[in-house]
Coordinates of C-alpha atoms in Angstrom, one line a residue:
X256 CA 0.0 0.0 0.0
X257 CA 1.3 3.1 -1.0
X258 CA 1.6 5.8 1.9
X259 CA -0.2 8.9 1.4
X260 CA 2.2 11.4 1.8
X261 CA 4.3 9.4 -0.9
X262 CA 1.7 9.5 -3.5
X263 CA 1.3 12.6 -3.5
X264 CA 4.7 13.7 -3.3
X265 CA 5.2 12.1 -6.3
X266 CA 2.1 14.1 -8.2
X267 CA 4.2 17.2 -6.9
X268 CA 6.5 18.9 -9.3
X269 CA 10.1 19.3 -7.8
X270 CA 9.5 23.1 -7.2
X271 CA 6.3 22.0 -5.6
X272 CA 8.1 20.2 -3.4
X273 CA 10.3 22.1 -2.8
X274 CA 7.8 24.8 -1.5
X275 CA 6.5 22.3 1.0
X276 CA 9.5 21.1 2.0
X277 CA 10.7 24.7 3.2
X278 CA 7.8 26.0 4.7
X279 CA 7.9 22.9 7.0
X280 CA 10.9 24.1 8.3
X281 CA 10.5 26.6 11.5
X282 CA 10.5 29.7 10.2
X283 CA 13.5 30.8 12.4
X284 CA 15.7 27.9 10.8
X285 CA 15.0 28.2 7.1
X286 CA 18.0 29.6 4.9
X287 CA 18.2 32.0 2.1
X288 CA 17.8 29.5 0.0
X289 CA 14.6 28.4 1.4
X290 CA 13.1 31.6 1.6
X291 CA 13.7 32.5 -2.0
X292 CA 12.0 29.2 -2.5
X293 CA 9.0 30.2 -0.6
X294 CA 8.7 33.3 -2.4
X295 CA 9.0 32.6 -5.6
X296 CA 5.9 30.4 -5.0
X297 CA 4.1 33.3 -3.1
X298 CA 4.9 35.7 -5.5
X299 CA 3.0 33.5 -8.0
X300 CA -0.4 33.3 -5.7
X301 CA -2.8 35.8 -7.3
X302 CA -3.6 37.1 -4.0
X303 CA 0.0 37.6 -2.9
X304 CA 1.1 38.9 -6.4
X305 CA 0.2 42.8 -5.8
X306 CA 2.1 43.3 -2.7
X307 CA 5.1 44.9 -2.5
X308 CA 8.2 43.0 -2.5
X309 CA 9.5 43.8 0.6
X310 CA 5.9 43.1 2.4
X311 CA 6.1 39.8 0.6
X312 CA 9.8 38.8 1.9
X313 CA 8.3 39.6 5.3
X314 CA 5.4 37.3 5.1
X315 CA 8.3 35.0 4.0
X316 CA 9.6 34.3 7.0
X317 CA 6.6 34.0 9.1
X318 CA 4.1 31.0 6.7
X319 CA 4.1 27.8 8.0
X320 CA 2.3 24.6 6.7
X321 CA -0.6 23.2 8.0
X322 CA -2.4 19.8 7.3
X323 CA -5.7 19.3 8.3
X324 CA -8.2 16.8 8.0
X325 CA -11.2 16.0 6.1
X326 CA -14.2 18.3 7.8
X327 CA -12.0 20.4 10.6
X328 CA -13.3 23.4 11.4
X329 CA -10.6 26.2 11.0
X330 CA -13.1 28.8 12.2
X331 CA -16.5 29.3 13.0
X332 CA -18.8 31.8 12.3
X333 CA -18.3 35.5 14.5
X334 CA -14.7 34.1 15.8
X335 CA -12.0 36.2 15.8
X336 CA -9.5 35.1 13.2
X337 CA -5.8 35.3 14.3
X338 CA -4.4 34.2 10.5
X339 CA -5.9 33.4 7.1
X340 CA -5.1 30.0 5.2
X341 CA -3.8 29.5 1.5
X342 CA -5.4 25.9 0.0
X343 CA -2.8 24.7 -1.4
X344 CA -4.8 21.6 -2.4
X345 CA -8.4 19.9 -1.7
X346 CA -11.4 22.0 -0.9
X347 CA -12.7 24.5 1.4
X348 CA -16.5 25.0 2.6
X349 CA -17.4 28.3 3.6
X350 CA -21.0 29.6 4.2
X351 CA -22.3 26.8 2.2
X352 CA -20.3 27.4 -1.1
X353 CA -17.1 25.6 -1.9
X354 CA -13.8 26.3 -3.1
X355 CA -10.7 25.3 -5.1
X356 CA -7.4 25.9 -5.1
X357 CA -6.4 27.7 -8.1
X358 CA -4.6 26.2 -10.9
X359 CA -1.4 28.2 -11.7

């Protein structure tokens, strides 16, 4: 049986990879190399694509990956949200209506 992480690792593109690999890595401990990996791949977000470049770098240092399961609740209606998600992949139901990742 083929693990689940492993599968889809291996539907990942290298710079996909790459991405995940890096934000994994406490902020505090990444390298240069690793944050230019992470931003590169924010910078390609439509949502992260307008802000400026040092605003971005910034926000560089501070995303971390998350991995949640089928049906958690993130947040529920008139909570006070502390930080904001980007779905990377599967789908998110909010208010009734879902949504997709975007395909780059």
């Amino acid at each position: 049986m083929i693990e689940h992480n492993s599968l889809v690792s291996s539907m990942m593109s290298y710079s996909e990879q790459q991405f995940i690999h890096s934000l994994r890595k406490e902020p505090d401990k990444r390298s240069i190399q690793e944050l230019q990996v992470i931003y590169a791949h924010l910078a390609s977000i439509e949502a992260l694509s307008k802000l400026r470049e040092s605003a971005l770098r910034s926000l560089c240092t501070m995303v971390r990956y998350e991995r949640h399961c089928a049906n958690d609740i993130l947040y529920c209606r008139g909570e006070l949200a502390s930080c904001w998600y980007i779905l990377l992949c599967g789908a998110v139901f909010i208010d009734g209506q879902m949504f997709l990742p975007r395909s780059r």
